[in-house]
Coordinates of C-alpha atoms in Angstrom, one line a residue:
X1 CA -83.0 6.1 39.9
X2 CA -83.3 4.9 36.5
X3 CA -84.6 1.3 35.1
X4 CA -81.0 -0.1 33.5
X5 CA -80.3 -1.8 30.2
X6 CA -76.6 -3.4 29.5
X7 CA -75.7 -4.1 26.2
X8 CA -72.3 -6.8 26.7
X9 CA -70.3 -7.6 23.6
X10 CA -67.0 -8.7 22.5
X11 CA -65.0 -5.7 22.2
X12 CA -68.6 -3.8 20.8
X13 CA -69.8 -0.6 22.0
X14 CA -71.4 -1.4 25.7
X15 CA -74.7 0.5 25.9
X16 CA -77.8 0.2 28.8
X17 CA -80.3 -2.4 27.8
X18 CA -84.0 -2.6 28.2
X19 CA -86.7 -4.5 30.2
X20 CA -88.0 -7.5 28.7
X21 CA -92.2 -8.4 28.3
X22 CA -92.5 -9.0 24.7
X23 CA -90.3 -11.3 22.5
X24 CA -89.4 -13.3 25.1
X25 CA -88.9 -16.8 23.6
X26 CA -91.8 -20.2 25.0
X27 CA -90.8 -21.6 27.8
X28 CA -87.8 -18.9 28.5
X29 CA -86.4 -20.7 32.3
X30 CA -87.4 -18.9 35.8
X31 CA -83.5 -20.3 36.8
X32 CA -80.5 -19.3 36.0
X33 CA -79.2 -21.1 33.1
X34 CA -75.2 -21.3 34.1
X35 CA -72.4 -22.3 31.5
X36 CA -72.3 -26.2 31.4
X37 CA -69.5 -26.9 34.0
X38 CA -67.2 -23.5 33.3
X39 CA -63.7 -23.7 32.5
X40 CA -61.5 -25.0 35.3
X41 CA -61.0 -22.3 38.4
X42 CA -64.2 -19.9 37.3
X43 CA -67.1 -20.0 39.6
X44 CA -70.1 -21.8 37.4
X45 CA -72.4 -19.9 39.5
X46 CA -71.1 -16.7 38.3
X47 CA -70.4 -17.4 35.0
X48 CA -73.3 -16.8 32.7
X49 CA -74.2 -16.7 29.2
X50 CA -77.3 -15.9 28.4
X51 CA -79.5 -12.7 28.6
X52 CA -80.7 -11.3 31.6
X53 CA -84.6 -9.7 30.9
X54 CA -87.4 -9.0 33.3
X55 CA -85.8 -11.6 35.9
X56 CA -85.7 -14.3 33.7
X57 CA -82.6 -15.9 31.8
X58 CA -83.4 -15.2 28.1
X59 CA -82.1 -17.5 25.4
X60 CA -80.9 -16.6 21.7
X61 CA -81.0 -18.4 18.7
X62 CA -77.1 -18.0 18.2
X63 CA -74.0 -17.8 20.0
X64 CA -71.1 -16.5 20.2
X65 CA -66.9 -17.1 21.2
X66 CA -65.2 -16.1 24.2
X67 CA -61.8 -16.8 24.5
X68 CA -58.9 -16.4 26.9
X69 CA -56.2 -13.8 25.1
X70 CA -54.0 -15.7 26.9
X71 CA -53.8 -18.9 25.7
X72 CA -56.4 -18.8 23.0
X73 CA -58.9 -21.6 25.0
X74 CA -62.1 -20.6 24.4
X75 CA -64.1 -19.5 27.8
X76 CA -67.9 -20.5 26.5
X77 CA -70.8 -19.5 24.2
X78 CA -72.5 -16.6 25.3
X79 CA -76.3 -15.7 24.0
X80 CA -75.9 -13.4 20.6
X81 CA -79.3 -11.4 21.3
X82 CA -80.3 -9.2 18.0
X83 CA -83.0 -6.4 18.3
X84 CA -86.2 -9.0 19.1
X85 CA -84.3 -9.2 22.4
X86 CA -83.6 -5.6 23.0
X87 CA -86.8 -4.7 22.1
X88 CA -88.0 -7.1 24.7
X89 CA -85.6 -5.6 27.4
X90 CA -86.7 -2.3 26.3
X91 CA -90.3 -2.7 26.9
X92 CA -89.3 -4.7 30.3
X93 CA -87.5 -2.2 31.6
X94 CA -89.8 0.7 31.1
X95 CA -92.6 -1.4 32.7
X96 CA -90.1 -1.8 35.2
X97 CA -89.7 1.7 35.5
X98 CA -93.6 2.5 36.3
X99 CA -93.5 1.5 39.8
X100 CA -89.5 1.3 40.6
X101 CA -90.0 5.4 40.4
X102 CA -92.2 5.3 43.1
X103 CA -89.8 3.5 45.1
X104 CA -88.7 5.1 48.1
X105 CA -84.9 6.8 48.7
X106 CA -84.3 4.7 51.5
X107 CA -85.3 1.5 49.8
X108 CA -83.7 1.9 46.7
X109 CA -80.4 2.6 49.1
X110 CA -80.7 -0.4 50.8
X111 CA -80.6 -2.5 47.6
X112 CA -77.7 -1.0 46.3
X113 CA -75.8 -1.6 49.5
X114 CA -76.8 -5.1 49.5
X115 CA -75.8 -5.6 45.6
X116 CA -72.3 -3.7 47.1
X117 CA -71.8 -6.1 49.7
X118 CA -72.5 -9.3 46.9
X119 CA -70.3 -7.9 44.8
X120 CA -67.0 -7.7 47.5
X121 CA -68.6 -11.1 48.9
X122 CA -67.9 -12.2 45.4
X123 CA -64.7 -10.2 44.3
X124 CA -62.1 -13.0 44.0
X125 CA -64.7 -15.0 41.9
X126 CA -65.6 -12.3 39.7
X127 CA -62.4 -11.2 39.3
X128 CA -61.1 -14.2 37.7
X129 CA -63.7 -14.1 35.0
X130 CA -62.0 -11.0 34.7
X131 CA -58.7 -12.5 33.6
X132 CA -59.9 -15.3 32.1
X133 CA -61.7 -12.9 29.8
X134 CA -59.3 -10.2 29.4
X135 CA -56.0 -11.5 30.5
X136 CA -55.3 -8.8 32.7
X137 CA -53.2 -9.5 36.2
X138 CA -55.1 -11.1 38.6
X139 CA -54.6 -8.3 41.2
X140 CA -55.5 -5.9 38.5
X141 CA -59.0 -7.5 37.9
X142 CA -59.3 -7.8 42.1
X143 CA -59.0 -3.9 42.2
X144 CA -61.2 -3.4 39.3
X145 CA -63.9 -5.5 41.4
X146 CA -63.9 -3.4 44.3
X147 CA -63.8 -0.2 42.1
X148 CA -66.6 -1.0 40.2
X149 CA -68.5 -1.8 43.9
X150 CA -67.4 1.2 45.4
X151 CA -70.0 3.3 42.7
X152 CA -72.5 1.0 44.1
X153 CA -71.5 1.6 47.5
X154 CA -71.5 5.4 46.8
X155 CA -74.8 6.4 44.9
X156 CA -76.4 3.7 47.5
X157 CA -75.8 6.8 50.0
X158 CA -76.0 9.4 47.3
X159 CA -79.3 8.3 46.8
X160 CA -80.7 9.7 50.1
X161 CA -79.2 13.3 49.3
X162 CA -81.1 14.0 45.8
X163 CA -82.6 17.3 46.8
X164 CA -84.7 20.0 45.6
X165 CA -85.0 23.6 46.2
X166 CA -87.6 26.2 47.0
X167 CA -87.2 29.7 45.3
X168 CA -88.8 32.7 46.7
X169 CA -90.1 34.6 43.7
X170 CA -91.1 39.1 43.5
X171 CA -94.7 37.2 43.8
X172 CA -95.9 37.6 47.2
X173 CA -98.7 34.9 46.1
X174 CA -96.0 32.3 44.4
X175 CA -93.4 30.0 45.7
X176 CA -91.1 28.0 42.9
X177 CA -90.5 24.5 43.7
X178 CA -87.3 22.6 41.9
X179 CA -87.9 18.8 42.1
X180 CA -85.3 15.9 40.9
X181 CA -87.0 13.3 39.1
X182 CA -85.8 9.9 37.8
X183 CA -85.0 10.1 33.8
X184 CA -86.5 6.7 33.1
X185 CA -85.0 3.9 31.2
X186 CA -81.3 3.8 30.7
X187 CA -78.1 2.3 29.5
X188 CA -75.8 1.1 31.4
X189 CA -72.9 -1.1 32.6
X190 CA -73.3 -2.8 36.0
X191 CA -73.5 -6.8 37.3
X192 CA -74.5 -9.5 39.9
X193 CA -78.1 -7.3 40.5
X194 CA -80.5 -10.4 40.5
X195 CA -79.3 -11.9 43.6
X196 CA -79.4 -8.2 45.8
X197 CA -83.1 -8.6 45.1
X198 CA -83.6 -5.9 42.7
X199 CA -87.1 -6.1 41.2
X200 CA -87.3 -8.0 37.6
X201 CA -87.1 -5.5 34.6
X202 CA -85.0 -3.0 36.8
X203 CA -82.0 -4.7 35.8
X204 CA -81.7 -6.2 32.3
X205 CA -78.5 -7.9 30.2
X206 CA -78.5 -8.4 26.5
X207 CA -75.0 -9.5 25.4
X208 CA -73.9 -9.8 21.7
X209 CA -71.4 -10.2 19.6
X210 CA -69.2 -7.3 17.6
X211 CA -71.5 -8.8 13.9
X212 CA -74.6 -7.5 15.9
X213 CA -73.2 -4.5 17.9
X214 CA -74.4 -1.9 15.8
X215 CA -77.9 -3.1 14.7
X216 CA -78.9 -4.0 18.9
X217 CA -76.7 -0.2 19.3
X218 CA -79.5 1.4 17.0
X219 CA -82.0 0.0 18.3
X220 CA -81.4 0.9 21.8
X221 CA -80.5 4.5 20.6
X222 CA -83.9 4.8 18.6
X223 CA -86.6 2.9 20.8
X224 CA -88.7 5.6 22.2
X225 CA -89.0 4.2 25.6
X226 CA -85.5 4.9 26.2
X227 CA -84.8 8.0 28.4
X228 CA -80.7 7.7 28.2
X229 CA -77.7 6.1 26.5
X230 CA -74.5 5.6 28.3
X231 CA -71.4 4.4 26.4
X232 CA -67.9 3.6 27.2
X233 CA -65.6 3.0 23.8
X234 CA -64.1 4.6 21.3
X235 CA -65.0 8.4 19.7
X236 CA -65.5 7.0 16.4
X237 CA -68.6 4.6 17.6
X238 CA -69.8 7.3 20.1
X239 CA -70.5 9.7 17.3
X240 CA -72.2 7.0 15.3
X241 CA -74.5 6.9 18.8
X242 CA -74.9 10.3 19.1
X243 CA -76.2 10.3 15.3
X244 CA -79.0 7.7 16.6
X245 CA -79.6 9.0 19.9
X246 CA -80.2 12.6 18.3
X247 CA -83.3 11.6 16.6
X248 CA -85.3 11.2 19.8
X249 CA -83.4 13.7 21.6
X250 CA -82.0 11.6 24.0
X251 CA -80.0 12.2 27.1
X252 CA -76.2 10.8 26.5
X253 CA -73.0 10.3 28.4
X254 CA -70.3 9.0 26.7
X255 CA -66.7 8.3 28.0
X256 CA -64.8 7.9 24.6
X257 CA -61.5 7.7 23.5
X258 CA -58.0 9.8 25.0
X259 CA -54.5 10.6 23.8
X260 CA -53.5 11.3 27.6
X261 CA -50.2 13.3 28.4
X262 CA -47.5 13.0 30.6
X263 CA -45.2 16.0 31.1
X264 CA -42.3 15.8 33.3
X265 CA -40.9 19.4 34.3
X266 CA -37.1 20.2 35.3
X267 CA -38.4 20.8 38.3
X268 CA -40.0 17.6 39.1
X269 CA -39.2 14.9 41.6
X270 CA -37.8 12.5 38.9
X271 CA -37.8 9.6 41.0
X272 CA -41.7 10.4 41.6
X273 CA -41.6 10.9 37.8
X274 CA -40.8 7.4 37.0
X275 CA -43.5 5.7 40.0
X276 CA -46.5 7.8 38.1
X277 CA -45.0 7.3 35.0
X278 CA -45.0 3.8 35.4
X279 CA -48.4 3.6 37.2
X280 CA -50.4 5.9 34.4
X281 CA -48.7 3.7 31.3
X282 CA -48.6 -0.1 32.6
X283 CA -51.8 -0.6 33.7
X284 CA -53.6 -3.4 32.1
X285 CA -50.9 -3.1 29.7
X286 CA -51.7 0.3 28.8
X287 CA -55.3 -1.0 27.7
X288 CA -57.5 2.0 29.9
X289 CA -58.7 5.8 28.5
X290 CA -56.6 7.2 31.6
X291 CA -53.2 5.3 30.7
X292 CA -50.5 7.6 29.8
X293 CA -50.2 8.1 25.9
X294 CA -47.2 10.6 25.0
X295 CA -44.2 11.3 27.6
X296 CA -42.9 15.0 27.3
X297 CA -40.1 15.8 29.3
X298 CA -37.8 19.0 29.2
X299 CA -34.5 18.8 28.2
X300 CA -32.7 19.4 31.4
X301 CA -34.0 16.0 33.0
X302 CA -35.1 14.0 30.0
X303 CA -31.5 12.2 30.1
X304 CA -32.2 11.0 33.8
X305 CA -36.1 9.8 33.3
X306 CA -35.1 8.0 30.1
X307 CA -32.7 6.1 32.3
X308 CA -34.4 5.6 35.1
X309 CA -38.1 5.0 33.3
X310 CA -35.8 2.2 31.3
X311 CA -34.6 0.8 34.2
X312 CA -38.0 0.6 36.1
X313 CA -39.3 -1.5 32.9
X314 CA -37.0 -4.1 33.1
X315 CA -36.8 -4.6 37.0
X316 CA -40.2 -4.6 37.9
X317 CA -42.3 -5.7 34.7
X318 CA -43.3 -9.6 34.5
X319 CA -45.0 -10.4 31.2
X320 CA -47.5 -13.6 31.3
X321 CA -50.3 -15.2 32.0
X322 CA -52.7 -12.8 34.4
X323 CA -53.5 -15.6 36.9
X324 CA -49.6 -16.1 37.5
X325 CA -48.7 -14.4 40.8
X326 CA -45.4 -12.8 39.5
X327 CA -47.3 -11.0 36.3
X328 CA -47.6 -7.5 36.1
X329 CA -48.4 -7.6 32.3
X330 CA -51.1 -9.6 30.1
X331 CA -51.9 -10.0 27.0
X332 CA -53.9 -7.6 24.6
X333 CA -57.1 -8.4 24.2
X334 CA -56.6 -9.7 20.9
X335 CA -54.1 -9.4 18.0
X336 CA -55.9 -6.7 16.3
X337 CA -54.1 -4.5 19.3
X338 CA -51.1 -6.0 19.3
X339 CA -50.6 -5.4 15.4
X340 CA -51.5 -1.7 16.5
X341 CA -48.7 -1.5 19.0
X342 CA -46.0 -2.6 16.5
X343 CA -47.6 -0.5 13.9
X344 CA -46.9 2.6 16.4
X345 CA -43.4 1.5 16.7
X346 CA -42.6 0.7 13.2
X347 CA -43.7 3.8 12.0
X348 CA -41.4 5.7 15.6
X349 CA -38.0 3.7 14.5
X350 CA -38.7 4.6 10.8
X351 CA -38.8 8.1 11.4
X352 CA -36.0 8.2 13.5
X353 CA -37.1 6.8 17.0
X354 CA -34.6 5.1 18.8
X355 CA -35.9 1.7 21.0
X356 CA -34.4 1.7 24.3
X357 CA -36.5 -1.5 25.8
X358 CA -39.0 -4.0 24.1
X359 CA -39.9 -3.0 20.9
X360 CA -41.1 -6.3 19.6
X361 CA -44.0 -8.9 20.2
X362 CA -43.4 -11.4 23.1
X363 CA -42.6 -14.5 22.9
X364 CA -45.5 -16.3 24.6
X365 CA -48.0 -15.8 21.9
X366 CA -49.7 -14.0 19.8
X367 CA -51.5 -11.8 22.1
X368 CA -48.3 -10.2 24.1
X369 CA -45.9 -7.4 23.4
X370 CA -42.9 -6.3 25.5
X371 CA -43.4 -3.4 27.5
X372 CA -41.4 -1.0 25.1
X373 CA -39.8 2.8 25.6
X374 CA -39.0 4.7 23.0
X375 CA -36.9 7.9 22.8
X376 CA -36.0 10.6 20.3
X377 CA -39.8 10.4 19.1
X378 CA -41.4 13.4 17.2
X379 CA -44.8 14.7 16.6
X380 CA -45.2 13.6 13.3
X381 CA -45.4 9.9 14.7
X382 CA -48.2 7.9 14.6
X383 CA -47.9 7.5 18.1
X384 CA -48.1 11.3 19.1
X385 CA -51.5 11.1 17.8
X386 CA -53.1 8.7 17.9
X387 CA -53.9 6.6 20.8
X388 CA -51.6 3.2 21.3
X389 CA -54.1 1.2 24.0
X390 CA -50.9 -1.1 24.8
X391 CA -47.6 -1.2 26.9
X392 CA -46.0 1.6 24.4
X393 CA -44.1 4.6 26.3
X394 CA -42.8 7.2 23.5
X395 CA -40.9 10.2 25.1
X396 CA -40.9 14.0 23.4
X397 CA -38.2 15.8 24.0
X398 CA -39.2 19.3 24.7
X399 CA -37.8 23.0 26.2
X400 CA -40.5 25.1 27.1
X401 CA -43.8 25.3 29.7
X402 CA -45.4 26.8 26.4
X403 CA -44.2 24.2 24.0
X404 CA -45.1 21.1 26.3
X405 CA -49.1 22.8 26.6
X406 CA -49.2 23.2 23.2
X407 CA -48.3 19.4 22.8
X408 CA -50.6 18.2 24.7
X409 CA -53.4 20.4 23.5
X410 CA -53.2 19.7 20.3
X411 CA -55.4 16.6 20.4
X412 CA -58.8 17.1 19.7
X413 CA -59.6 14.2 22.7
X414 CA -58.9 15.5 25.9
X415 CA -60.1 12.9 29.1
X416 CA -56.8 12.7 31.1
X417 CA -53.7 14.8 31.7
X418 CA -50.5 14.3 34.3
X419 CA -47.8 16.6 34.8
X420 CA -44.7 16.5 37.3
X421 CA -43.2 19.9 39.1
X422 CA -42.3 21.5 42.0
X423 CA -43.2 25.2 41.3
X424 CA -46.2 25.9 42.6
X425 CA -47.0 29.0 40.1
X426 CA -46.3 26.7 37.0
X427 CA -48.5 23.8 39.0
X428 CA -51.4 26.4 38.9
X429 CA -50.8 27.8 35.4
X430 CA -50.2 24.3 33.6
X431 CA -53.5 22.9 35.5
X432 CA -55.6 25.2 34.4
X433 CA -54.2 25.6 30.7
X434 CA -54.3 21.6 29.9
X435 CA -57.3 20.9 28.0
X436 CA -58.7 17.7 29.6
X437 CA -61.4 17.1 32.0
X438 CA -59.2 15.0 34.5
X439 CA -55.6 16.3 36.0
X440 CA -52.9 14.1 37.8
X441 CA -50.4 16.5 39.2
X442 CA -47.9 14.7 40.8
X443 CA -49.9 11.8 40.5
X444 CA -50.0 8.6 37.9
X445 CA -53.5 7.5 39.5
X446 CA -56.7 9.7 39.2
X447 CA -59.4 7.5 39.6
X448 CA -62.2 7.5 43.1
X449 CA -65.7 6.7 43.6
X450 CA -65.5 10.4 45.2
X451 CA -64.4 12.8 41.9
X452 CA -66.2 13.2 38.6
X453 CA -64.8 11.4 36.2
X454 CA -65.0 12.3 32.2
X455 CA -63.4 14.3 29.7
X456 CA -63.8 17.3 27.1
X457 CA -63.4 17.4 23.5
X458 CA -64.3 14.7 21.5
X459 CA -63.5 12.3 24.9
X460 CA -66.8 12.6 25.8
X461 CA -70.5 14.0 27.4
X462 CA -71.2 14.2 31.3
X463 CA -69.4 13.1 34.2
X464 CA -69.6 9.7 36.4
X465 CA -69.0 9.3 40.4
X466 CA -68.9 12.1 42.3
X467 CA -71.7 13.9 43.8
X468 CA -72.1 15.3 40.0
X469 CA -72.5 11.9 38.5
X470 CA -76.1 11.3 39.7
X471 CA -77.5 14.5 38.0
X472 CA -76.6 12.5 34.5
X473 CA -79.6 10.3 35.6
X474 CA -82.5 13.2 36.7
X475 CA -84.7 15.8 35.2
X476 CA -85.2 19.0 36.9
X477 CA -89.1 19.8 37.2
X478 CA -90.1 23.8 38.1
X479 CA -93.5 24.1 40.1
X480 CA -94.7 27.1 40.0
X481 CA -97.3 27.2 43.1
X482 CA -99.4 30.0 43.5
X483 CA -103.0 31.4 45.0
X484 CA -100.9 31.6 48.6

């Protein structure tokens, strides 16, 4: 297992951070430093806002604004670390990384199960932090909890089932060893490690705001003492990674941006239709890489799903606040999206689109937009390619199986794809012809702790979950043993 780094910011690229040793301010606190009181209903002892290096809580010279996209309130000041500090967490988690290597399977397993079992201890507490911060459903952020532990839960076991192999060479004299070895220091997203005991340095946090994103980004991409980056964002700051992390030839996985598809056949299940179809766009408001992007339906049903999708909208859609019981949809995370969404459907009714629901901002604030459907939409929308990230549903009409792949493969992003029918040939044929690395058939949810998870194209490098995802963090080794 590899030493991790976490690089937090306000809607900034989120990279692993490094161990800390060096640059570590005087008198840097052996406790927790916790927000001064925490806004009302968030758990104080949760709720940090400084950095996390070599065990310690690690102040900065500046901070930064959080604020509820909600209502605008602003959540706290969280440490703005700069390159000093990821230097520091660099160097910490690479000293880190000297003996945690040595570290047995078994141990290593039993630490990750006990981080698991914090994390679903703390999953209601957590997952308000979660809505506070991004405005999402409370029920939303609750699933996204226990998600994000299940990966915990699952290399926790997959950790005990890295193996090797033995190759039997022409040599008589020779046998050929294969051994799996931990990469080293990495990148990476994960939380609430200090209390499941995980040794200091192992586990480092070194939040910052957008201003600094790219400066502590280059720095973790360049330092040599990093083995791996791992980023989640979009394909534009990816490739400026990739550009760093290229000079030191460093291992990457990157889940960037998609322009997912949603094809509904004549043949489908329309009623099925609309449950994905609603499932794969409304998510978090249609803020996640896997929500539904373009719907392309054939013309023998498109009548009926337009209908029905319509009427699904405005029965079972609740805009508001996320910690309201009745809300199904948030705000967006800040206005910059929100003057995205109406851009997309500006540009749709000015080239012909027709609205059928929403189509305008909402009226509780800045932040929200009505869920919105548009029909009679044509490729040379914005919307058809480019990707929304909002509660934006534009339908293509279309006639043939050939037509609808070419569609959809005409992105150069390609993470996920979902497609309705009931012939089992065309199930096959259109499976196999889409060009993403994820496929929903019949489905509007893809996502388990059990599959790989990632995408071709420009949406990204290497694969998480699955039994595939630990491979992203090990080096094979060949041993070539003779004189038997």
């Amino acid at each position: 297992m590899a030493t991790c780094l976490r690089l937090r910011s306000c809607r900034a690229p989120r990279l692993p951070p490094a161990p800390a040793g060096r640059g570590l301010r005087p008198g840097c606190p052996a406790q927790p430093r916790r927000s001064a009181g925490g806004p009302a209903g968030l758990s104080a002892a949760l709720l940090r806002t400084e950095g996390f290096v070599g065990g310690r809580w690690l102040p900065a010279a500046a901070a930064f604004p959080v604020h509820d996209p909600a209502s605008g309130a602003q959540l706290g000041l969280v440490a703005d670390c700069g390159v000093p500090e990821t230097r520091a967490a660099v160097r910490a988690a690479y000293e880190a990384f000297c003996s945690w290597r040595g570290v047995s399977a078994k141990e290593r397993s039993s630490l990750l199960r006990k981080w698991y079992n914090l994390m679903m201890q703390n999953k209601d507490d957590l997952a308000k932090i979660i809505t506070a911060e991004s405005g999402k459903p409370l029920k939303e952020a609750q699933g996204e909890v226990a998600y994000s532990a299940l990966f915990l839960e699952w290399f926790s076991e997959e950790a005990r089932r890295v193996y090797g192999d033995v190759i039997y060479t022409p040599a008589k004299e020779k046998r050929a060893l294969v051994l799996k070895q931990p990469l080293g220091v990495a990148a990476v997203i994960t939380p609430l490690a200090d209390q499941a005991a995980i040794p200091p340095g192992v586990y480092n946090v070194i939040p910052c705001s957008r201003a600094k994103a790219k400066e502590v980004g280059e720095a973790l991409c360049t330092d040599p003492l990093v083995s791996k980056i791992s980023f989640t964002g979009s394909t534009a700051t990816g490739k400026i990674l990739l550009h760093h992390a290229a000079g030191s030839v460093k291992r990457v996985s990157m889940e960037l941006g998609g322009h997912a598809p949603f094809i509904v056949f004549d043949s489908a299940n329309v009623d099925q239709a609309v449950a994905g179809a609603m499932a794969s766009k409304f998510r978090n408001s249609g803020q996640t890489c896997v929500c539904s992007n373009r719907f392309l339906v054939q013309r023998g049903i498109h009548d009926s799903f337009v209908k029905k999708f319509a009427e699904a909208i405005k029965t079972n859609l609740h805009v508001g606040n996320g910690f309201e019981e009745r809300t199904t949809q948030g705000p967006l995370i800040d206005e910059k999206a929100v003057e995205k969404v109406e851009k997309h459907v500006n540009d749709a009714v000015s080239k012909g689109a027709t609205v059928v629901t929403g189509g305008k901002r909402h009226q509780l604030g800045k932040n929200f937009f009505e869920p919105t459907l548009l029909s009679n939409v044509t490729r040379d929308m914005l919307c058809s390619h480019e990707e929304t990230f909002g509660p934006l549903a534009p339908v293509i009409k279309f006639d043939t199986e050939e037509e609808a792949v070419a569609i959809a493969n005409a992105a150069d992003v390609g993470l996920a794809g979902y497609f309705y029918s009931q012939d089992p040939a065309q199930i096959w044929r259109v499976a196999e012809r889409l060009e993403v690395g994820m496929v929903g058939v019949n489905e509007g949810l893809i996502s388990s702790v059990e599959c790989p998870f990632g995408g071709v194209k420009q949406s990204g490098l290497g694969r998480e979950g699955s039994k595939y995802g630990i491979d992203e963090y090990l080096e094979l080794k060949y041993v070539c043993f003779g004189g038997l």
